[in-house]
Coordinates of C-alpha atoms and ligand atoms in Angstrom, one line a residue:
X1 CA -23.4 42.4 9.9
X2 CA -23.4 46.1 9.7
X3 CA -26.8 47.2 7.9
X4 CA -26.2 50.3 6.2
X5 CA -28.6 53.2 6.5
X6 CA -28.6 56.4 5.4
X7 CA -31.8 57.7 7.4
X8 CA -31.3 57.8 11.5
X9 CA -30.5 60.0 14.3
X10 CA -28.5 62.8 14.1
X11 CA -26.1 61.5 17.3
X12 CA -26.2 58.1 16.1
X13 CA -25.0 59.5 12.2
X14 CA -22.3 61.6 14.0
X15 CA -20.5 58.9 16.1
X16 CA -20.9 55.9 13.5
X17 CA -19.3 58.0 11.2
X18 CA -16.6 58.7 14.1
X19 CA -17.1 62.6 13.7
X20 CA -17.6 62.4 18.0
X21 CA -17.9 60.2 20.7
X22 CA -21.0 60.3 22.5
X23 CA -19.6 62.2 25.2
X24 CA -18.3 65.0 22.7
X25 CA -21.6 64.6 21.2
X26 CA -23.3 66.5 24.2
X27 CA -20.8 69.4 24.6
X28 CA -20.6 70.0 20.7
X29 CA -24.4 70.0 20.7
X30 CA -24.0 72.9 23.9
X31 CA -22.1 74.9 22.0
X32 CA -24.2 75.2 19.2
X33 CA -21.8 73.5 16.7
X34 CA -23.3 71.0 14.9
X35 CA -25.9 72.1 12.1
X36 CA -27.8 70.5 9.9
X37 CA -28.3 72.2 6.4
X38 CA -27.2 75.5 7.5
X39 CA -29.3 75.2 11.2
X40 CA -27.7 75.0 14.5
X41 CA -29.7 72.0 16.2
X42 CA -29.7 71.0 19.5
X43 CA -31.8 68.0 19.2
X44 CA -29.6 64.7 19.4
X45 CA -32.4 62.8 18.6
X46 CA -33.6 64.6 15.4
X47 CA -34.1 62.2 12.4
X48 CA -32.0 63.0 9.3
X49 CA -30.6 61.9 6.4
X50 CA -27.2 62.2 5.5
X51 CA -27.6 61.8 1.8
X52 CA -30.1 64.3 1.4
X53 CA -28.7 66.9 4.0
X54 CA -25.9 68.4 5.1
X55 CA -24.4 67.9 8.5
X56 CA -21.5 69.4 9.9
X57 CA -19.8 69.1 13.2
X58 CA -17.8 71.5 13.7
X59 CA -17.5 72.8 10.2
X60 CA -16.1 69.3 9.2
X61 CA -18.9 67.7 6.5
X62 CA -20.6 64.2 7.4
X63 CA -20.1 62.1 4.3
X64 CA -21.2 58.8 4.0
X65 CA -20.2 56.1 1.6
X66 CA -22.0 56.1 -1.1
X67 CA -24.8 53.3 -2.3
X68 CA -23.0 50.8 -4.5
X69 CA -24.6 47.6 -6.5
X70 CA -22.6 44.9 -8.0
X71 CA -23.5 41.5 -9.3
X72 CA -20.8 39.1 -9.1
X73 CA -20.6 35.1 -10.5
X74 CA -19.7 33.2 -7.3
X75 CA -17.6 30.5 -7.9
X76 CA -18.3 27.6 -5.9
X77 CA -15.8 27.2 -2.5
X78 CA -16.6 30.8 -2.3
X79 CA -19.2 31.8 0.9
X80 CA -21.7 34.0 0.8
X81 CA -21.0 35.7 3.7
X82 CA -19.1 38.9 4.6
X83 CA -16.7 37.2 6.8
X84 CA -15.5 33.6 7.6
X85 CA -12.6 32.1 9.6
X86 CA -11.9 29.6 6.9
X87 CA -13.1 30.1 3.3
X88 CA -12.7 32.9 1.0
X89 CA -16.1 34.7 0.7
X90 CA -18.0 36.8 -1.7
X91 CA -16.5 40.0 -0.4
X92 CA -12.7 39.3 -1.0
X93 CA -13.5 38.9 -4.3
X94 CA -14.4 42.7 -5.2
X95 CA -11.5 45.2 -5.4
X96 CA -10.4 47.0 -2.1
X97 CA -12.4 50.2 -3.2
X98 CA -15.5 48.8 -3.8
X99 CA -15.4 46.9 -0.6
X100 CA -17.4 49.6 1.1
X101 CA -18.7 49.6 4.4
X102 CA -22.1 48.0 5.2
X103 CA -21.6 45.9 1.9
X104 CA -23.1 42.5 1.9
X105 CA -24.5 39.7 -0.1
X106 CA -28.0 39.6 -0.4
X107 CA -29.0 36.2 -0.1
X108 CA -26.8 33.1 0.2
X109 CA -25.6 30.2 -1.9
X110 CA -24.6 27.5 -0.5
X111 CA -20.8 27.2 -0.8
X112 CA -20.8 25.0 -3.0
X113 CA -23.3 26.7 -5.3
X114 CA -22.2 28.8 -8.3
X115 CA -24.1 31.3 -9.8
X116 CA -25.5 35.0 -9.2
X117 CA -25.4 37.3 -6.3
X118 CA -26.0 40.8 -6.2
X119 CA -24.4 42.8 -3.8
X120 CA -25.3 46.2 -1.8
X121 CA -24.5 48.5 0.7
X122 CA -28.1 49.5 1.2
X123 CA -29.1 47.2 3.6
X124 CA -33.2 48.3 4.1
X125 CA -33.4 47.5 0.3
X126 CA -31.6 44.5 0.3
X127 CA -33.6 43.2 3.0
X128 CA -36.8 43.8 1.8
X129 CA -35.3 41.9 -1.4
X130 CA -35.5 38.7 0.7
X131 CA -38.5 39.6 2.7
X132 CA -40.5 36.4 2.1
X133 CA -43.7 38.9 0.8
X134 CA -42.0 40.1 -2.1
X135 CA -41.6 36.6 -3.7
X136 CA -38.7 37.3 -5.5
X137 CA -38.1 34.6 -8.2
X138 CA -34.8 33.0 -8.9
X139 CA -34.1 30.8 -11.3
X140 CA -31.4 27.7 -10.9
X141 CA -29.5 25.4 -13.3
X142 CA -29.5 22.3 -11.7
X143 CA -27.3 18.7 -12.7
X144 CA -28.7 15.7 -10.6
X145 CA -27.4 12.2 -10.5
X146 CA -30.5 10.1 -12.0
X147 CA -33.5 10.7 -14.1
X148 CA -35.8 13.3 -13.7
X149 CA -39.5 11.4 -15.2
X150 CA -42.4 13.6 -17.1
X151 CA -43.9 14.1 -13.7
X152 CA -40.9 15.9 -12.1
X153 CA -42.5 19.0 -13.3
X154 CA -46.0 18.7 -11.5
X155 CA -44.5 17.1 -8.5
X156 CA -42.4 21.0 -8.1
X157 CA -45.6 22.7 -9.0
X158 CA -48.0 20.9 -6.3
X159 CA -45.4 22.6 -3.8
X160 CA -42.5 20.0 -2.4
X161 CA -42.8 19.0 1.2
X162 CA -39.1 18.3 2.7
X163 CA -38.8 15.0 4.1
X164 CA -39.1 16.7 7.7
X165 CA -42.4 17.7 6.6
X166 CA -41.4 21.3 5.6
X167 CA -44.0 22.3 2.8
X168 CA -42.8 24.6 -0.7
X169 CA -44.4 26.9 -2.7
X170 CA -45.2 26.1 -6.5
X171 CA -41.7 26.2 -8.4
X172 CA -41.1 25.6 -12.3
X173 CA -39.4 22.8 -13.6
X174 CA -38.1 22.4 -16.6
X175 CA -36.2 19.3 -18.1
X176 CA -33.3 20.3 -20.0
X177 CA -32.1 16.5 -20.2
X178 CA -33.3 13.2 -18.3
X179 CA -31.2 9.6 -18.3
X180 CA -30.2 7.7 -15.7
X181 CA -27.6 8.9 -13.9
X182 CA -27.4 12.1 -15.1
X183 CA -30.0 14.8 -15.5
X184 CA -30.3 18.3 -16.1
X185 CA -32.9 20.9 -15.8
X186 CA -33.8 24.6 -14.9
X187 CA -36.0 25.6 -11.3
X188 CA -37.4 28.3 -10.6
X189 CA -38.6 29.2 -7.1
X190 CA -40.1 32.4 -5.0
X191 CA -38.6 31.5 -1.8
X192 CA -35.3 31.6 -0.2
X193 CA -35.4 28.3 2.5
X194 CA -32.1 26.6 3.6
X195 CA -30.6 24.5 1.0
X196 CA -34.1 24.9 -0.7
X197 CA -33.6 23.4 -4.2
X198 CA -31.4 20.3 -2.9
X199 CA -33.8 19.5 -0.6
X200 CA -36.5 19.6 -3.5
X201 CA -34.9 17.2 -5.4
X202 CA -34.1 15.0 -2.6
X203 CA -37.8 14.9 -1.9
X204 CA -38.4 13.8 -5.3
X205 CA -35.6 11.3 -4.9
X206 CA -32.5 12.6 -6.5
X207 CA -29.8 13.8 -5.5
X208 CA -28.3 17.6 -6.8
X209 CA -24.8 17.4 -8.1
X210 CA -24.4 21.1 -9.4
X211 CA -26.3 24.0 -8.9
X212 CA -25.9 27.6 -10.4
X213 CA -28.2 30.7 -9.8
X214 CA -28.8 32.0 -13.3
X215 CA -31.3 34.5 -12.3
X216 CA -32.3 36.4 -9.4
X217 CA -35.1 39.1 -9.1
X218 CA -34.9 39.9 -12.9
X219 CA -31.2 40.4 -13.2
X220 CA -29.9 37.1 -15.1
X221 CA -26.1 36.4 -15.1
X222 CA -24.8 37.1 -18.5
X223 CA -22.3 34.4 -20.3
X224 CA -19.6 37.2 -20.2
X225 CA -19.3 37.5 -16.6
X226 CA -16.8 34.6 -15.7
X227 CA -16.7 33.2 -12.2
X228 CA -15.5 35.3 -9.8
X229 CA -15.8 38.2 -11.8
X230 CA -18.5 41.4 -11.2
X231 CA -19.9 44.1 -12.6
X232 CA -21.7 47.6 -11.1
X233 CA -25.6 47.4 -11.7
X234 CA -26.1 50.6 -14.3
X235 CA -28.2 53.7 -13.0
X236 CA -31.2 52.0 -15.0
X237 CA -30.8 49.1 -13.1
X238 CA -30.6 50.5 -9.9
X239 CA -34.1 52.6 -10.3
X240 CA -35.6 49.5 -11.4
X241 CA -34.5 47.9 -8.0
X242 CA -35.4 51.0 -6.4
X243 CA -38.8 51.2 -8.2
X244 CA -39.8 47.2 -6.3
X245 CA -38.1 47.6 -3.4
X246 CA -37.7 51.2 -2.3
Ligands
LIG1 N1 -30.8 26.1 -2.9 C1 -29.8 25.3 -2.5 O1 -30.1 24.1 -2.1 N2 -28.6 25.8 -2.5 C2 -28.3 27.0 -2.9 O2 -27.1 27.4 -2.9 C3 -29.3 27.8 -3.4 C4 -30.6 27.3 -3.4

């Protein structure tokens, strides 16, 4: 996966953005023709960043791509991954220009979870999204195939241990609907552990039969995003994200 990043080394900036090779990077430097907001530098190793400053090699501006956010409503079948041999995956679903490079999902769903994922070429920001410190919460829709009792709800906040002994943190149930058979409720967790929420409810003895992210770090998916459609995050939303996790 290619973590985009806007703040690096100056040779580094120049060749992945294919302005020079490393070789050409010493003889450019030589003859004084790479500067960095107006300055001749001579220092490969000089920190910068190319959205706030302006580099040139050889009078030919270094752009980068700029930050992009989208939330999409993965269908299920769909990975969560930015490539994959077999299955179509979150990526192919956004249009060819908005398939920018570094952009990735952050956080997975299983593939054959429905729901939200937000997407971003800022990969420091997405990161620290899923960084287990942050406890971002995410709220799920869940069908399962029997009934889920009045003390489902305690037994998610006492923190589920997996059957391999794997221990939770406190999530929030909420029964939508019990019989037997067929239930339905909403979960809310802070963590992102493998298969996390059908593993909780196998621990309490059911088994999950649909599961849809409905919300993920504040940003719920709206009714009028259909499945496999996406949206860009508005400015407002982006400084909000920016305001947590920058
Ligand atoms: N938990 C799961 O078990 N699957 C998902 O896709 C997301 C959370």
């Amino acid at each position: 996966m290619v973590w985009y990043n806007h703040i690096m080394r100056l040779d580094k900036a120049i060749i992945e953005a294919g302005l020079a090779s490393r070789r050409q990077m010493k003889q450019l430097l030589r003859s004084q023709q790479i500067t960095v907001d107006g300055q001749v530098v001579q220092r490969p190793g000089q920190i910068v960043d190319s959205h706030l400053q302006d580099i040139r090699v050889a009078g030919q501006k270094l752009v980068t791509a700029k930050e992009s956010y989208f939330l999409l409503n993965k269908p299920a079948g769909v990975v969560s991954a930015c490539s994959d041999s077999k299955f179509q995956t979150v990526l192919d679903l956004l249009k060819e220009e908005d398939r920018v490079p570094g952009i990735f999902p952050i956080g997975r769903l299983d593939r054959d979870s429905e729901g939200l994922v937000l997407l971003t070429n800022n990969g420091p920001l997405g990161f620290r999204m899923l960084h287990p410190k942050h406890h971002v919460d995410k709220t799920y829709y869940v069908e399962v195939n029997d009934a889920l009792h009045p003390d489902a709800p305690a037994f998610f906040e006492n923190g589920v241990t997996f059957l391999d002994g794997t221990s939770c943190k406190p999530a929030q149930l909420t029964i939508l609907s019990s019989q037997k058979g067929h239930s339905r409720a909403r979960v809310t967790i802070s963590e992102g552990k493998f298969h996390q929420v059908k593993k909780m409810f196998l621990a309490y003895g059911v088994k999950v039969t649909y599961l849809k992210r409905i919300s993920f770090g504040g940003f719920e998916l709206e009714d009028t995003l259909p499945a496999g459609a996406y949206r860009q995050l508005s400015q407002e939303e982006i400084k909000v994200l920016k305001k947590y996790f920058d």
